[in-house]
Structures are given as structure tokens and as C-alpha cells.
């Protein structure tokens, strides 16, 4: 994957200053930039919860009303594994052990996705060209218009009514359709170039997809029947999809963030300033939400320093805000989840006309 878009690399005083301060923080505190004991405990809790919920739902088979609640919790647990384990491991920030990062990044394959595709789409395209249409494939949401450079179609006028439904089906659509679409066309987006797809990754793709289908579809059908399986998978998938999509959208698709039109393949700002302009934080004082989301409510810090574990984001948040103030750069942060969500709805409404 390649792009001709370039960022300003002249007089990058802000970036140099911020990098120096962040490096100095880790040197002075003698902390590693990767995860610590807390992230290992959290990973153990989430994976154990996954195993327990799956066992109860498939083999114990509680009353249907309890099953509905447990399926919803299972969906939230899937999202939490993605936020807390796969995401850090996929950025090589979970541990300083590269092999452990690689192993844990495959938890995405356990959940039905594909880590090879994710790294191309997320680590490279999204983290480099955030909110730039045609480059950031994470803002290419089917049946929705969220960037002013995207073509306005008739059905977009209703997107403020159906967007939650799309978020609800997004996870299941991703693992059961979109991954296969990428596999056979070997392209992340409609306008993107073809990517290199090694034989080893093709084998991993099919092996993990078959194992996931057996774990989430075949085994449950054998033990609880096809209808409860479809209902349970639908509930878990909807909760997981809404969780994943909403967290991403509140970080980038809000009225305060920028959606730039790129002329002559050049971004006027240095890369770090572009990240701050196109990214937002929300509810950073909510410790429960921070724990569940793997620090992804500190999205600004994550985009500036993706190879630093989320356990450090609260500390980095103060340094980044102070540096932005020194250089007169707007730092976007919503006090609550609700404020961020309402700002997201404003973008959806604005882009519908």
C-alpha cells in the first residue's frame, strides 16, 4: 500500500518538542513504554470472562432471559478484548516481547477478524492519513457519508435514522463478508492499490476463519440448536459492533475534528498536528470507561504515540495538552461520552444534505 500524500516536514518544532517531553517522562520515571502488570491482569480477566461466558451459554444453557443478558455481555467482552488486548498487541505496545505481541494480536482472528488486514487498514492507512477521504479506509462506511469529499447519495438523507442499525451489523458484516471481499480483490478500499498477500497469511486466513466458524456457529448449533445460535450471535454481534463503531466514530467523526480536502497531494501541517486536528478525546476522567475501552477515549495520545501502551495515556494526556497550549494548537476533548456522541450525530446530520 502506498500514497503520494506528503506532510510538512519543515520546521516541525511542535513535534520535536512533544517527542522530547514524552521521552523525558519515560526516562525520568524509569517506565517502559509498553504495558505493565495491570495490562496483563486485565488481559487475564477478559480472556477468562470470554471462556466462562462461552461455556455457560453453550454447555450450561441457562434460561432464555438470562441467556439474552449473557449474550449481550459476551458481545461487550468481545469488544473489550479487541480494545484492550488485540489493539495494543497489534501496535506492538502490549509487551516488549515481540513474540507475545504477535501471539496476542491473533486474538482478533479468534474473534473472527484478520490481523494482517487490520494492520494494513488501521496501522498504516488510518493512523497515517486520518480523516483523509480515499486514504483513511476507516471512514469508508457503506451506506453512510461522513466526509464532505464523499459523494452525496439519496439514501444519505436518512442516515441519521439508520446509522445505529449499521453500527449494530458492522461487526458481523466485517467478519462474515468484508474480510472475504478484501481477500478476493486484494484491496483495502475501492480506490486503493492492491496489497501484497503472502501465502503464509492466506493459510492463516482460512485456518482461523474455519476455526472461528466452528467455535461460534457449528458447536453452538450442535448443543443449543440453530435458532438460539442465530439469535445469540445476533445479540452479541450487535453489542460488539455498536461498541467498536461508536468508539471509533467519537474519536474522529465529530463536528470539532477536521476532514481535509487534499490538493496537490500535500498536507500543510506536520503529521503530529494533523493527528491532533483530526482526533478527539472523550470522558477521560471516567476510570471505568477508560478500563473497558483500553484507553481509546484518549485517542489523541494514541494517534500521536501508537507504540506506547494505553496504560500510560492518562499521564501523557497532561503533557500533550500543555505542549498544545504552548504552541497555540487546539486540543479537542469532550468531558463526557454523551457530549461526544451528540457531536457525532451533528456530523451525520450535516453530511446527510
XYZ file of C-alpha atoms in Angstrom:
353
model
C 0.000 0.000 0.000
C 1.352 3.404 -0.923
C 0.233 7.002 -1.099
C 1.595 10.120 -2.756
C 0.334 12.349 0.057
C 3.109 14.089 1.982
C 3.096 16.001 5.266
C 5.017 19.176 6.035
C 8.443 18.179 7.371
C 9.922 21.678 7.597
C 10.199 23.471 10.970
C 8.486 20.673 12.875
C 9.085 22.424 16.183
C 5.927 21.144 17.848
C 6.688 17.507 17.064
C 10.274 17.783 18.244
C 9.229 19.453 21.489
C 6.473 16.948 22.234
C 8.643 13.912 21.455
C 11.386 15.273 23.724
C 8.946 15.763 26.615
C 7.416 12.311 26.237
C 10.825 10.611 26.055
C 11.952 12.613 29.070
C 8.870 11.439 31.002
C 9.753 7.781 30.480
C 13.422 8.365 31.262
C 12.689 10.248 34.478
C 10.099 7.728 35.697
C 12.095 4.641 34.613
C 8.988 3.227 32.971
C 8.794 1.103 29.843
C 6.655 2.413 27.017
C 4.920 -0.948 26.748
C 2.307 -2.378 29.116
C 2.843 -3.188 32.776
C 1.361 -5.655 35.256
C -2.060 -4.006 35.025
C -2.463 -4.827 31.354
C -1.549 -8.488 31.935
C -4.113 -8.737 34.743
C -6.734 -7.112 32.532
C -5.967 -9.490 29.668
C -6.308 -12.485 32.002
C -9.659 -11.189 33.309
C -11.076 -10.576 29.821
C -9.949 -13.907 28.357
C -11.231 -15.809 31.407
C -14.554 -13.998 31.104
C -14.696 -14.983 27.427
C -14.211 -18.661 28.297
C -16.750 -18.582 31.145
C -19.466 -16.820 29.171
C -18.993 -19.131 26.192
C -19.120 -22.228 28.413
C -22.277 -21.121 30.219
C -24.092 -20.104 27.034
C -23.217 -23.205 25.011
C -22.901 -26.020 27.557
C -24.867 -24.903 30.651
C -27.688 -23.262 28.662
C -29.408 -21.005 31.223
C -32.990 -19.711 30.966
C -33.501 -17.742 27.758
C -33.910 -14.415 29.592
C -30.580 -14.905 31.366
C -29.107 -16.071 28.073
C -30.067 -12.802 26.373
C -28.250 -10.808 29.069
C -25.204 -13.084 28.891
C -25.107 -12.786 25.087
C -25.058 -9.000 25.420
C -22.252 -9.265 27.980
C -20.436 -11.649 25.650
C -20.609 -9.060 22.865
C -19.244 -6.383 25.189
C -16.492 -8.791 26.221
C -15.525 -9.383 22.576
C -15.217 -5.631 22.057
C -13.198 -5.261 25.273
C -10.753 -7.959 24.135
C -10.314 -6.011 20.917
C -9.836 -2.687 22.700
C -7.506 -3.905 25.428
C -5.556 -6.905 24.137
C -5.591 -7.065 20.348
C -5.261 -3.322 19.834
C -2.154 -2.845 21.979
C -0.629 -6.097 20.716
C -1.369 -5.100 17.115
C 0.580 -1.889 17.673
C 3.403 -3.833 19.407
C 2.806 -1.879 22.613
C 1.271 -4.592 24.820
C 4.664 -6.002 25.792
C 8.344 -5.504 24.996
C 8.308 -9.154 23.902
C 7.601 -9.089 20.150
C 6.566 -12.744 20.064
C 3.974 -12.149 22.775
C 2.629 -9.140 20.879
C 2.322 -11.246 17.742
C 0.548 -14.064 19.589
C -1.923 -11.757 21.336
C -2.633 -9.803 18.173
C -4.168 -13.018 16.810
C -6.970 -12.665 19.348
C -8.554 -10.683 16.500
C -8.585 -13.885 14.437
C -10.171 -15.643 17.409
C -12.964 -13.054 17.256
C -13.413 -13.641 13.521
C -11.287 -10.855 12.032
C -7.875 -10.957 10.414
C -4.878 -9.240 11.975
C -2.989 -8.963 8.657
C -5.836 -6.982 7.089
C -6.263 -4.929 10.254
C -2.634 -3.820 10.323
C -2.818 -2.681 6.698
C -6.125 -0.879 7.144
C -5.648 0.516 10.639
C -1.950 0.800 11.491
C -0.868 2.094 8.098
C -3.791 3.773 6.319
C -5.856 5.078 9.236
C -3.015 6.117 11.527
C -1.121 7.895 8.758
C -3.876 9.584 6.751
C -6.532 10.123 9.412
C -9.818 11.578 8.097
C -8.487 11.971 4.542
C -11.021 10.576 2.083
C -9.666 7.874 -0.198
C -6.700 7.176 2.103
C -8.245 6.505 5.508
C -10.369 3.420 4.817
C -11.843 3.516 8.335
C -14.077 6.409 7.233
C -15.363 4.439 4.244
C -18.609 3.272 5.843
C -21.029 1.648 3.415
C -24.365 3.477 3.074
C -23.018 6.466 5.019
C -21.425 9.808 4.151
C -19.163 11.202 6.862
C -16.669 13.268 4.811
C -17.580 16.248 2.614
C -15.476 14.829 -0.239
C -17.640 11.700 -0.368
C -20.433 11.658 -2.929
C -23.860 12.587 -1.589
C -26.473 9.965 -2.483
C -30.243 9.922 -1.992
C -30.238 7.412 0.853
C -27.814 9.552 2.880
C -30.675 11.883 3.810
C -31.900 9.137 6.162
C -28.546 8.205 7.713
C -29.299 9.964 10.994
C -32.099 7.410 11.448
C -30.331 4.202 10.362
C -26.722 4.745 11.496
C -27.191 2.835 14.769
C -28.513 -0.145 12.816
C -25.430 -0.039 10.572
C -23.164 0.081 13.617
C -25.063 -2.897 15.013
C -24.440 -5.070 11.949
C -20.912 -3.748 11.304
C -19.062 -6.431 13.285
C -20.895 -9.366 11.697
C -20.609 -7.764 8.246
C -16.883 -7.305 8.846
C -16.082 -10.904 9.798
C -18.560 -12.712 7.535
C -18.391 -10.555 4.402
C -15.907 -7.679 4.250
C -12.839 -9.783 5.088
C -13.662 -12.099 2.194
C -14.219 -9.081 -0.043
C -10.703 -7.834 0.808
C -9.270 -11.325 0.369
C -10.533 -11.859 -3.178
C -9.995 -8.340 -4.529
C -6.773 -7.795 -2.509
C -7.666 -4.151 -1.887
C -8.448 -2.349 1.368
C -10.732 0.189 -0.265
C -12.424 0.840 -3.582
C -9.760 3.298 -4.757
C -6.726 1.744 -3.049
C -3.928 -0.213 -4.703
C -3.666 -3.981 -4.423
C -1.717 -5.184 -1.408
C 0.835 -7.985 -1.127
C -0.741 -11.111 0.355
C 1.850 -13.798 1.292
C 0.949 -17.493 1.104
C 1.523 -17.830 4.860
C -1.135 -15.174 5.542
C -3.554 -16.864 3.155
C -3.192 -20.121 5.090
C -3.700 -18.280 8.394
C -6.760 -16.530 6.949
C -8.580 -19.729 6.026
C -7.461 -21.685 9.085
C -8.623 -19.022 11.530
C -11.879 -18.405 9.644
C -12.739 -22.106 9.765
C -11.876 -22.337 13.473
C -13.927 -19.230 14.244
C -16.918 -20.588 12.309
C -16.673 -23.871 14.192
C -16.416 -22.115 17.566
C -19.133 -19.521 17.052
C -21.551 -21.312 14.722
C -21.100 -25.086 14.382
C -20.543 -26.036 18.045
C -23.377 -23.801 19.352
C -25.777 -25.237 16.747
C -24.862 -28.779 17.801
C -25.520 -28.036 21.501
C -28.304 -25.414 21.553
C -29.828 -25.537 18.053
C -29.679 -23.231 15.051
C -32.296 -20.667 16.156
C -30.811 -19.914 19.608
C -27.387 -19.777 17.948
C -28.502 -17.218 15.365
C -30.299 -15.119 17.988
C -27.377 -15.274 20.405
C -24.839 -14.465 17.701
C -27.024 -11.596 16.548
C -27.265 -10.109 20.048
C -23.549 -10.492 20.777
C -22.626 -9.209 17.329
C -24.868 -6.149 17.637
C -23.442 -5.170 21.037
C -19.889 -5.719 19.817
C -20.492 -3.806 16.588
C -22.103 -0.815 18.263
C -19.274 -0.691 20.814
C -16.495 -0.854 18.232
C -18.062 1.553 15.740
C -19.126 4.128 18.317
C -15.720 4.331 19.988
C -14.031 4.886 16.622
C -16.570 7.450 15.448
C -16.402 9.503 18.647
C -12.637 9.697 18.218
C -12.671 11.096 14.683
C -16.136 11.782 13.290
C -17.256 14.692 15.449
C -18.003 18.285 14.476
C -14.824 19.633 16.078
C -12.364 17.438 14.134
C -11.102 18.341 10.663
C -11.853 16.495 7.418
C -9.363 17.918 4.974
C -9.527 18.132 1.207
C -6.007 17.453 -0.035
C -4.782 19.497 -3.004
C -1.608 18.618 -4.871
C -1.033 15.610 -2.560
C 0.310 17.807 0.231
C -0.847 18.375 3.816
C 0.155 21.830 5.038
C 0.625 20.732 8.651
C 3.237 18.450 10.138
C 1.980 14.933 10.785
C 1.520 15.290 14.553
C -0.509 18.486 14.199
C -2.678 16.801 11.574
C -3.361 13.967 14.043
C -4.438 16.436 16.723
C -6.698 18.289 14.291
C -8.431 15.092 13.155
C -8.751 13.311 16.510
C -10.714 13.859 19.742
C -10.747 12.534 23.306
C -13.839 11.916 25.411
C -14.686 11.104 29.038
C -11.039 10.897 30.107
C -11.921 11.239 33.807
C -14.211 8.195 33.686
C -11.949 5.443 35.031
C -14.438 2.629 34.381
C -14.833 3.643 30.736
C -11.067 4.028 30.359
C -10.568 0.486 31.710
C -13.175 -1.025 29.396
C -12.063 0.853 26.282
C -8.372 0.174 26.710
C -7.681 3.905 26.932
C -9.170 4.574 23.495
C -11.081 7.502 24.931
C -7.553 9.021 24.990
C -7.480 8.781 21.216
C -5.278 11.869 20.703
C -2.450 10.349 22.715
C -2.903 7.034 20.948
C -2.635 8.596 17.497
C 0.429 10.594 18.422
C 2.182 7.651 20.077
C 0.610 4.383 18.821
C 3.584 2.310 20.010
C 3.067 3.375 23.620
C 0.682 1.223 25.676
C -2.678 2.647 26.686
C -1.837 2.271 30.392
C 0.303 5.429 30.038
C -2.244 7.634 28.243
C -3.612 9.463 31.316
C -0.095 10.636 32.182
C 0.718 11.585 28.581
C -2.549 13.480 28.288
C -1.270 16.249 30.572
C 1.998 16.595 28.653
C 0.268 16.741 25.263
C -2.277 19.320 26.419
C 0.433 21.521 27.913
C 2.509 21.379 24.726
C -0.519 22.179 22.564
C -1.180 25.219 24.726
C 2.424 26.391 24.322
C 2.155 26.206 20.516
C -1.413 27.534 20.340
C -2.807 24.305 18.873
C -6.431 23.398 19.575
C -6.754 20.205 21.613
C -10.149 18.528 21.252
C -11.570 16.776 24.304
C -15.187 16.167 25.323
C -15.913 15.961 29.043
C -18.427 13.149 28.645
C -19.416 10.309 26.346
C -22.778 11.997 25.790
C -21.211 15.254 24.571
C -19.023 13.381 22.098
C -21.946 11.288 20.865
C -24.140 14.354 20.262
C -21.297 15.965 18.307
C -21.044 12.799 16.207
C -24.776 12.944 15.448
C -24.310 16.545 14.235
C -21.768 15.365 11.663
C -24.101 12.602 10.463
C -26.915 15.135 10.071
C -24.697 17.683 8.322
C -23.361 15.096 5.867
C -26.886 13.915 5.016
C -27.617 17.048 2.972
